[in-house]
Coordinates of C-alpha atoms and ligand atoms in Angstrom, one line a residue:
X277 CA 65.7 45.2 52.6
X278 CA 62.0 45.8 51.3
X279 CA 61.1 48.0 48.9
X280 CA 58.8 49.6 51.2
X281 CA 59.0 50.7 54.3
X282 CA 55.6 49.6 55.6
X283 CA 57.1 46.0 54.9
X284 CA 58.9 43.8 57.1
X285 CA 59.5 39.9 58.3
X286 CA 58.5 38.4 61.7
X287 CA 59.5 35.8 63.9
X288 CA 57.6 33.4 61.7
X289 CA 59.7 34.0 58.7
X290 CA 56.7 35.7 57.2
X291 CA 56.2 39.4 55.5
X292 CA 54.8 42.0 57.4
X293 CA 52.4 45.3 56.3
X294 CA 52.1 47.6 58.8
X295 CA 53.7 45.4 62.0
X296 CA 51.1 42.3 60.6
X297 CA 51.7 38.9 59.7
X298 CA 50.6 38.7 56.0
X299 CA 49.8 35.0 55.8
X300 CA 47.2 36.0 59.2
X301 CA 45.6 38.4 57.0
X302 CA 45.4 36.3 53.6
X303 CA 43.3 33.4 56.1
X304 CA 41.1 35.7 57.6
X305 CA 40.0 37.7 54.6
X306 CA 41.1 35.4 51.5
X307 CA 42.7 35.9 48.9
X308 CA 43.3 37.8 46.4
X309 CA 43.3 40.4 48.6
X310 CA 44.8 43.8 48.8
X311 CA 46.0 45.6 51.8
X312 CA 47.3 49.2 52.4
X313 CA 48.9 50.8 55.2
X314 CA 47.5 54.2 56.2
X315 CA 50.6 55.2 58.3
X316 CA 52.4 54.8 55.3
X317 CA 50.0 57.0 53.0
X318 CA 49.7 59.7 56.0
X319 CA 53.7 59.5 56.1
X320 CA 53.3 60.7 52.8
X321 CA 51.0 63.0 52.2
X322 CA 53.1 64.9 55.6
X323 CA 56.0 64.9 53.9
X324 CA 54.8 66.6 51.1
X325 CA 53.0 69.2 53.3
X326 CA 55.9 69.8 55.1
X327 CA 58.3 70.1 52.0
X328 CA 56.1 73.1 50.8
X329 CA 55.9 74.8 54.1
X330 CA 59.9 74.3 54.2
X331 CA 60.8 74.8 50.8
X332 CA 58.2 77.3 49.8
X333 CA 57.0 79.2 52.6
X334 CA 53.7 77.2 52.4
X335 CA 52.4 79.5 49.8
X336 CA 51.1 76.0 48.4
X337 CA 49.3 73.3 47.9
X338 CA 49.2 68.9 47.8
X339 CA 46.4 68.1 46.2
X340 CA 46.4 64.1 45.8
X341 CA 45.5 62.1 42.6
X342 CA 43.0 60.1 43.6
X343 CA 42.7 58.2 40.1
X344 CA 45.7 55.9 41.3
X345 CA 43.5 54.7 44.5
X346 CA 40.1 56.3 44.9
X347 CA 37.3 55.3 47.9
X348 CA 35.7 57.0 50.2
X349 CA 38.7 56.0 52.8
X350 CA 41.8 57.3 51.0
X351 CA 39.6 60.7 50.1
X352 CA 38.9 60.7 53.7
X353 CA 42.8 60.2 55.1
X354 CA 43.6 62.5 52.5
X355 CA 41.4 65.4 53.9
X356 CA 42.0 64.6 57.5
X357 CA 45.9 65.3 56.3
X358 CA 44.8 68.8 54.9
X359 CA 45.6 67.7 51.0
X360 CA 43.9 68.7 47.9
X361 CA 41.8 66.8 45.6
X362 CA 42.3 65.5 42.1
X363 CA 39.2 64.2 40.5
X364 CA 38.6 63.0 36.9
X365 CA 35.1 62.0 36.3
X366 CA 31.9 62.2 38.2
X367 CA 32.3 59.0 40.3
X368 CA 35.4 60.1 41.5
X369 CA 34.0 63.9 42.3
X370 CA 30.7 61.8 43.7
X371 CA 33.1 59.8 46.1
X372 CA 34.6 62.8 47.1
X373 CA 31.7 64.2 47.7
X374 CA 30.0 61.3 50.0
X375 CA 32.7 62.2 52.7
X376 CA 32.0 65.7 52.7
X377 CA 35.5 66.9 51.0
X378 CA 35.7 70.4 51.0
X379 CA 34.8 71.5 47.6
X380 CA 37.1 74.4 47.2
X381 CA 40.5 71.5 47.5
X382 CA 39.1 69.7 45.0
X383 CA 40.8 70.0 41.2
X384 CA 38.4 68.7 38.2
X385 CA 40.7 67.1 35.8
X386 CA 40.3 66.0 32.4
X387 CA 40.1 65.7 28.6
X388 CA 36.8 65.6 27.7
X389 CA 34.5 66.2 30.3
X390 CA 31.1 65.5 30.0
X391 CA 28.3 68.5 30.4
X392 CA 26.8 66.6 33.3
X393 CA 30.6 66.5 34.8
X394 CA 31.0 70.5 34.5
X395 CA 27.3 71.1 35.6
X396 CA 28.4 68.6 38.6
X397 CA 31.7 70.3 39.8
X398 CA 29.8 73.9 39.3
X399 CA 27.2 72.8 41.5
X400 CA 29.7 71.6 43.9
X401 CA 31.7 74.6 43.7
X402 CA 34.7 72.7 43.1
X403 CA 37.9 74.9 43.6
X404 CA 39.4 74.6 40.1
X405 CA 37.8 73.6 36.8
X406 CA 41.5 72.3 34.7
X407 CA 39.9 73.1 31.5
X408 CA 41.9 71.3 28.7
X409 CA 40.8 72.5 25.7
X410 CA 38.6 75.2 24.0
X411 CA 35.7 73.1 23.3
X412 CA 35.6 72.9 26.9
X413 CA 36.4 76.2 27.8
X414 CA 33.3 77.9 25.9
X415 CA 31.0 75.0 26.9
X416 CA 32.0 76.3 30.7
X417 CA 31.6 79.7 30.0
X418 CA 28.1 79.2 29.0
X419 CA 27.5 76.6 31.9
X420 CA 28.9 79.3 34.4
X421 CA 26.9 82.3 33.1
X422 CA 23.1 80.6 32.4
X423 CA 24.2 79.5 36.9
X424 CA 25.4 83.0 37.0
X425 CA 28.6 82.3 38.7
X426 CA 32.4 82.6 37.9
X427 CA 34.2 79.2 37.3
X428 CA 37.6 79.5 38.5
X429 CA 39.7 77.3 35.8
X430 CA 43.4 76.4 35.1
X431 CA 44.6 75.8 31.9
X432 CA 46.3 72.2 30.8
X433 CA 49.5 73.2 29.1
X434 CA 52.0 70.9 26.9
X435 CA 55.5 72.0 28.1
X436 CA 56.8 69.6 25.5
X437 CA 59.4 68.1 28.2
X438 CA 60.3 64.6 27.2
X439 CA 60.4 63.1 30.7
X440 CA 62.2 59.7 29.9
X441 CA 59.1 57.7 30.7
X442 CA 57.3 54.9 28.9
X443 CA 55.5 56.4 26.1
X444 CA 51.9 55.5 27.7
X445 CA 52.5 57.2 30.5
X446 CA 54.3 60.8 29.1
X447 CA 52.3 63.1 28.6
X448 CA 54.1 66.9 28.6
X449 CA 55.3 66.3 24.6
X450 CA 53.1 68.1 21.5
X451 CA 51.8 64.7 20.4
X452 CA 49.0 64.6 23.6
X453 CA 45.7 64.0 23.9
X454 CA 46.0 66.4 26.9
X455 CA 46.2 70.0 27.3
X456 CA 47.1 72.9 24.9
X457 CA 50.4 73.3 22.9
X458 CA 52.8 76.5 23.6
X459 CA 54.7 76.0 20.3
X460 CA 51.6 76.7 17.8
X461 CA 49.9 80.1 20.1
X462 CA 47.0 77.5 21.1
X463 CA 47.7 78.2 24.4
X464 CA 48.4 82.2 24.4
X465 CA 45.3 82.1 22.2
X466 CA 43.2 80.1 25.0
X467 CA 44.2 82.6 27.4
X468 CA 43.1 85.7 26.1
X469 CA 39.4 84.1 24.7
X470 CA 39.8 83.2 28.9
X471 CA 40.3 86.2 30.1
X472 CA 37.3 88.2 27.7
X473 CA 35.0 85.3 29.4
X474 CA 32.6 86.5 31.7
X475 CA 32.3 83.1 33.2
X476 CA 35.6 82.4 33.5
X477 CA 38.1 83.3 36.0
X478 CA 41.8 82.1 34.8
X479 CA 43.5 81.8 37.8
X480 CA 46.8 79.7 36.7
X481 CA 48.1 77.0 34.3
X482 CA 48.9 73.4 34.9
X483 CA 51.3 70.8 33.5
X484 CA 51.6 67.1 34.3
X485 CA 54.7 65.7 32.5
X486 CA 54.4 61.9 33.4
X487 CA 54.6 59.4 35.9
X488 CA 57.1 57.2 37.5
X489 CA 59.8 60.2 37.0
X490 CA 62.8 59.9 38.5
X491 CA 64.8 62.8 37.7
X492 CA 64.5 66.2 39.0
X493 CA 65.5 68.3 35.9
X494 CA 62.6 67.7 33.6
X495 CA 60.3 69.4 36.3
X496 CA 62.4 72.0 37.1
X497 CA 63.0 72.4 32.8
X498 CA 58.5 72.5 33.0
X499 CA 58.6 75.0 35.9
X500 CA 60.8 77.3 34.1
X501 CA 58.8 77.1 30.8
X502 CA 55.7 77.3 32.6
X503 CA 56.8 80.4 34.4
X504 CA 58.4 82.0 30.9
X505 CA 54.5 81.6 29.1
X506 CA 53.1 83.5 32.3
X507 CA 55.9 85.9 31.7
X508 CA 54.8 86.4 28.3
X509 CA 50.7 86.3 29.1
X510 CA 51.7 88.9 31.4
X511 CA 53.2 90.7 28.7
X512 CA 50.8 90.6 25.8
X513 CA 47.6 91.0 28.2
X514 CA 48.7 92.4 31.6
X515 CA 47.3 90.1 33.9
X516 CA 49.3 88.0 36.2
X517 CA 47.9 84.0 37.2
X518 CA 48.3 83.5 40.5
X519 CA 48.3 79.6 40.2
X520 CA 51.0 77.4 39.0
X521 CA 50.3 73.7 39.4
X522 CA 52.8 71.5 38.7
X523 CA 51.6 68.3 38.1
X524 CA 52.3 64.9 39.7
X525 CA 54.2 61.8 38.3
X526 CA 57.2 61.3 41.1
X527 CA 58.5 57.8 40.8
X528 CA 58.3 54.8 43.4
X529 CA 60.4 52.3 44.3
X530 CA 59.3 48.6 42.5
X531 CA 62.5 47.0 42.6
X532 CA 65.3 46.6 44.6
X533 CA 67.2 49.0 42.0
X534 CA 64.8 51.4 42.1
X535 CA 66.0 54.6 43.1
X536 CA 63.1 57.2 43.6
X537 CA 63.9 60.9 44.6
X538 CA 63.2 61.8 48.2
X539 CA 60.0 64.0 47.9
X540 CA 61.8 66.3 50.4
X541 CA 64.5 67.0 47.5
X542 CA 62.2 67.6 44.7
X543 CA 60.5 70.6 46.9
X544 CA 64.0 71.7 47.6
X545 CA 65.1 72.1 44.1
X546 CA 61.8 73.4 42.0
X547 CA 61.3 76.3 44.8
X548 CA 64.7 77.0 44.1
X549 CA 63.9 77.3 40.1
X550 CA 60.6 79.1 40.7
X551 CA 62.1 81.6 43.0
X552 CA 65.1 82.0 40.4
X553 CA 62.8 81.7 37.5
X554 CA 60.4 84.6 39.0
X555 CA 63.1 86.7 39.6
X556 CA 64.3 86.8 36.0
X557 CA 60.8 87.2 34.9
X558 CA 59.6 89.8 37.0
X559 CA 56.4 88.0 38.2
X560 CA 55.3 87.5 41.4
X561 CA 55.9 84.1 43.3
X562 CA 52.7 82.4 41.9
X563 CA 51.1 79.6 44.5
X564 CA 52.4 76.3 43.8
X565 CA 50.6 72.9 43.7
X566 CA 51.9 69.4 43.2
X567 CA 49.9 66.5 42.5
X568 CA 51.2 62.9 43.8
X569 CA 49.3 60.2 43.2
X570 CA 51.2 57.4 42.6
X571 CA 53.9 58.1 45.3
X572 CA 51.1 58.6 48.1
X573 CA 49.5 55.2 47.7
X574 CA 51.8 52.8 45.7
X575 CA 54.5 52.0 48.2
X576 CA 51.8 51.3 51.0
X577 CA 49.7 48.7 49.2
X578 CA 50.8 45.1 48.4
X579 CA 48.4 41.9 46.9
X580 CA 48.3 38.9 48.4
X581 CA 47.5 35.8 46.4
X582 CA 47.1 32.0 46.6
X583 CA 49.5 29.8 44.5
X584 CA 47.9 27.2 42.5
X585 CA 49.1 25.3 39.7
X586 CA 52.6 25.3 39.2
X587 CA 54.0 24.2 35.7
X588 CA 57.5 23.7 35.0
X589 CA 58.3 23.7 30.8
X590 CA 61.5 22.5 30.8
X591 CA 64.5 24.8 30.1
X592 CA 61.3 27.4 28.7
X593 CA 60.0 28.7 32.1
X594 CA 58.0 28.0 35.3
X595 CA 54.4 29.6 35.4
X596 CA 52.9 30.4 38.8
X597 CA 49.1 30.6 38.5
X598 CA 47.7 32.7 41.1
X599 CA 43.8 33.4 41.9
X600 CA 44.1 36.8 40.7
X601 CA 45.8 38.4 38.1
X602 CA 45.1 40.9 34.8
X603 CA 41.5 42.0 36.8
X604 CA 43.1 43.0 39.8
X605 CA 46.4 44.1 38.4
X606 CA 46.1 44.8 34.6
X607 CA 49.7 46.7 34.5
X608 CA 51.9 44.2 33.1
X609 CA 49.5 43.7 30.1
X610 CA 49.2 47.0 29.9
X611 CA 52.7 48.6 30.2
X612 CA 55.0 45.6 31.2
X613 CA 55.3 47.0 34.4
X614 CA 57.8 45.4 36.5
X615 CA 56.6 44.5 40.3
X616 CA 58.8 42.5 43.1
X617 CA 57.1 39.7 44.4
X618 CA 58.2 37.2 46.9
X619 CA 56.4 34.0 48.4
X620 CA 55.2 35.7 51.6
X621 CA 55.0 32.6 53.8
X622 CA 58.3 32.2 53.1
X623 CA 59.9 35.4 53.3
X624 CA 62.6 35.4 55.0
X625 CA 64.1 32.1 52.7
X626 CA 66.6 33.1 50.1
X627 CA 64.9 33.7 46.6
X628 CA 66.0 30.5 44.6
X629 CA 63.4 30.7 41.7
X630 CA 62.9 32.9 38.4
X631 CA 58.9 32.4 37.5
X632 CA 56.4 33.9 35.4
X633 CA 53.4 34.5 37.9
X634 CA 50.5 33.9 35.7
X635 CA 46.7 35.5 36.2
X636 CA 43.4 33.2 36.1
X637 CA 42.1 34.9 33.1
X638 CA 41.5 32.9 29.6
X639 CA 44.3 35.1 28.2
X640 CA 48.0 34.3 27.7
X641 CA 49.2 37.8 28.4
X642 CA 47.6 37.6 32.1
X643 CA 50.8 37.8 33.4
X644 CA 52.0 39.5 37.0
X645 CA 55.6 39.1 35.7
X646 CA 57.9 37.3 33.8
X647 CA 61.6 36.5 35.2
X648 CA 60.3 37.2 38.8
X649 CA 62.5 36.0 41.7
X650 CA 61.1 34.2 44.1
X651 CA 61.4 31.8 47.0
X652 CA 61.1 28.2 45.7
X653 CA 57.1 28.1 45.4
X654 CA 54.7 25.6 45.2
X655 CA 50.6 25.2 45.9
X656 CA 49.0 26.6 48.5
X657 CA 51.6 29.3 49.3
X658 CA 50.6 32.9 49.3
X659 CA 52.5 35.2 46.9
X660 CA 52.7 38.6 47.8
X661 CA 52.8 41.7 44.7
X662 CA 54.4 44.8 46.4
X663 CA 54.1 48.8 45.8
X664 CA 50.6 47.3 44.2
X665 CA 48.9 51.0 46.2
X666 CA 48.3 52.4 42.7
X667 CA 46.7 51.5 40.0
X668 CA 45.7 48.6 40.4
X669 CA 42.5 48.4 42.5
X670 CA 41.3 51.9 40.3
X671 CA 42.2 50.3 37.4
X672 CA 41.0 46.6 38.4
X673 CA 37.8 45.5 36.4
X674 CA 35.9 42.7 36.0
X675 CA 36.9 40.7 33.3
X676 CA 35.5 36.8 33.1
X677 CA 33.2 37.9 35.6
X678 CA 35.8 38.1 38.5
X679 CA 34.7 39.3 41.7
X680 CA 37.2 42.4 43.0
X681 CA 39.2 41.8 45.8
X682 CA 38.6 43.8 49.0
X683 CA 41.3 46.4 50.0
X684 CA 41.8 45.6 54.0
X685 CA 43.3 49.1 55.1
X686 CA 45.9 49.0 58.5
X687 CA 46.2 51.4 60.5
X688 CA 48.1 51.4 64.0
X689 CA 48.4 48.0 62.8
X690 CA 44.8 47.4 63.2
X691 CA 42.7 45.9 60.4
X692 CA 39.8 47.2 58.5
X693 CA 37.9 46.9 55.7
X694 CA 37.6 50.2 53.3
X695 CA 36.4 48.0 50.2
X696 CA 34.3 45.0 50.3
X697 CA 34.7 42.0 48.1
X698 CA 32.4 41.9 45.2
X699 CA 29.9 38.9 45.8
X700 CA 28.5 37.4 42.7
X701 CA 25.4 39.1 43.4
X702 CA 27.3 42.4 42.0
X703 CA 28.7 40.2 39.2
X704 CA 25.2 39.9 38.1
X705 CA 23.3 43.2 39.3
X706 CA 23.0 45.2 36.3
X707 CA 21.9 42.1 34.3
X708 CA 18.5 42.3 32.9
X709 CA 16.9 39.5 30.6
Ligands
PLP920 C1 47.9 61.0 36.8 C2 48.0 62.4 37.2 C3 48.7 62.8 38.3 C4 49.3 61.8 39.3 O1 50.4 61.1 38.7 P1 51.3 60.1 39.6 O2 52.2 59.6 38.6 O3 50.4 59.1 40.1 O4 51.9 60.9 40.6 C5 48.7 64.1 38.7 N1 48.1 65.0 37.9 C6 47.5 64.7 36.7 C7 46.8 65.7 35.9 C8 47.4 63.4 36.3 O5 46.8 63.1 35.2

């Protein structure tokens, strides 16, 4: 019935997170408010363990994304599970850092990272440097050697797999800011400078192809190219990578419709193409990491908000105006995501309405949705957002100097608070006159 399973209905007719009454939570904390269900997220990130220890001999590795939901809770959960790291800047490394997160599970991401950022994760000893580019890579080399140590990298490769995404949000194609081409020898020609580098240690390659995928065959199609270049890097230099990290980007269930791969079956079927893959190519079976992000955190968070106006436009459309919006969920304006959304005090009521649940912020595009269903609405109900997990408090900001909402965490079904809300003491405190 819900898109989640962390999500249900009570007694009262309202929706539950986690076994609690939403409406309880939305008085005692206010809204807008975000809540997450660590069951849910530890469900997760075991399922994953378990498909590589299943599928692939455990000769592998989760490592979580922790750009779609990063505090110094989830990078906790996620170590007590026994996952990896994903960082991509030095605020997430430093939060990673603050609860003692082992160094050598943690995977530093990125673009265009800054000198301070590569000088941070070699102090740190993170565990893999994913160096994206050879600006980057002689930069390291330099940084490594004047420390006198070894930085062990991976390499971001463009498989060029079109992964039927939105076009913000693909990223395996030749036109990408990300990563190093195959087609043009950039890559081959990254490897070898690599491997001459005696600050470098090239253990593997990665790939990320996109997010929100719901098809098996384009990463199956990027573990098969993937495993062909080490084929050839084996060939034109001798070595062998041990490391072959596979990205992240499985998709999550916002609507109804939604049909999302069990992360059981996407295990099942890329070990199968590795294994075949290796045994056409010769190499050895290389150690495999996936990267979920999104699929870890989304389907266990939902925001709660509090209806205000409510404007009917005759045969146009009825806004919703909530006390949130484009600050704590800027994904609609972003990528016209689509979210279910339902009047949480009334949950169990059939849904009646088609709205457009509009933000606070002095622009027209601060939408939630447009052509939402809903139960009939009016002011003073609290509207619940599901599958809001990821990407929306790590992207939230504070635009027209709106406070953050606080992300209540549930676990056993008891309450606790992992973010605080912003005051408007924090609005103001790096303001000097
Ligand atoms: C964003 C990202 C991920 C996670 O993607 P999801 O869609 O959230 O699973 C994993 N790896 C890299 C390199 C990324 O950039």
């Amino acid at each position: 019935m819900f898109v989640s399973d962390c999500l249900g209905l009570n007694a009262l007719g309202h929706l539950t997170i986690g076994g609690r009454d939403t409406v309880e939570l939305a008085q005692t904390y206010g809204t807008p408010l975000y809540v997450m269900d660590e069951d849910e997220i530890r469900q997760a990130c075991q399922s994953y363990r378990e498909s590589i220890n299943k599928y692939y001999g455990g000769h592998g590795m989760v490592t979580y994304a922790s750009k779609a939901f990063c505090c110094k809770a989830i990078c906790k959960t996620v170590m007590e599970e026994g996952l990896g790291l994903d960082v991509v800047s030095l605020g997430e490394l430093y939060t990673a850092q603050s609860v003692g997160f082992p160094a050598e599970r943690i995977f530093f991401h990125g673009n265009n990272k800054t000198v301070e950022e590569l000088c941070a994760a070699l102090e740190y000893g993170v565990g893999q440097i994913v160096v994206d580019n050879v600006t980057e890579l002689m930069i390291l080399n330099e940084l490594a050697i004047s420390a006198k140590e070894k930085a062990n990298i991976l390499f971001r490769i463009k498989p060029g797999i079109d992964a039927h995404t939105h076009d913000f949000v693909r990223t395996g194609q030749i036109d990408s800011k990300f990563g190093l081409a195959l087609e043009t020898g950039e890559a081959m020609n990254a490897v070898k400078a690599a491997l001459s580098m005696e600050g470098i240690r090239l253990k593997g390659l990665h790939c990320h192809i996109g997010s929100q995928i719901f098809d098996i065959e384009p990463f199956e199609h990027a573990a098969e190219v993937m495993l062909q270049f080490m084929a050839d890097i084996k060939a034109q230099t001798g070595a062998e990578l041990e490391v072959l990290d596979l990205g992240g980007g499985f998709g999550i269930k916002y609507l109804p419709d939604h049909d999302p791969v069990e992360y059981d079956r996407y295990m099942m079927q890329v070990s199968g193409t590795v294994k075949k893959t290796c045994e056409k190519t010769g190499l050895r079976m290389p150690f495999i990491v996936i990267e979920p992000g999104r699929s870890i955190v989304g389907p266990a968070g939902i925001t709660l908000y509090t209806v205000g106006a409510v404007k009917e436009i005759p045969n146009i459309r009825t806004y919703v105006s909530v006390d949130g919006g484009m600050g704590d969920n800027p994904r609609y304006i972003l990528y016209q995501s689509q979210y279910e959304a339902m009047v949480a005090n009334k949950a169990g009521q059939p849904k009646t309405q088609s709205v457009t649940i509009a933000g606070k912020c002095c622009e027209s595009g601060d939408l939630i949705g447009e052509g939402m269903q809903i139960q009939q609405v009016e002011p003073g109900d609290i509207i619940a957002v599901l599958a809001t997990g990821a990407y929306n408090y790590s992207m939230s900001s504070n635009y027209n100097r709106i406070p953050k909402p606080p992300v209540v965490m549930l676990r056993g079904g008891k309450d606790r608070v992992v973010v605080k809300r912003e005051t408007m003491e924090d609005i103001v405190r790096n303001d000097l006159l």
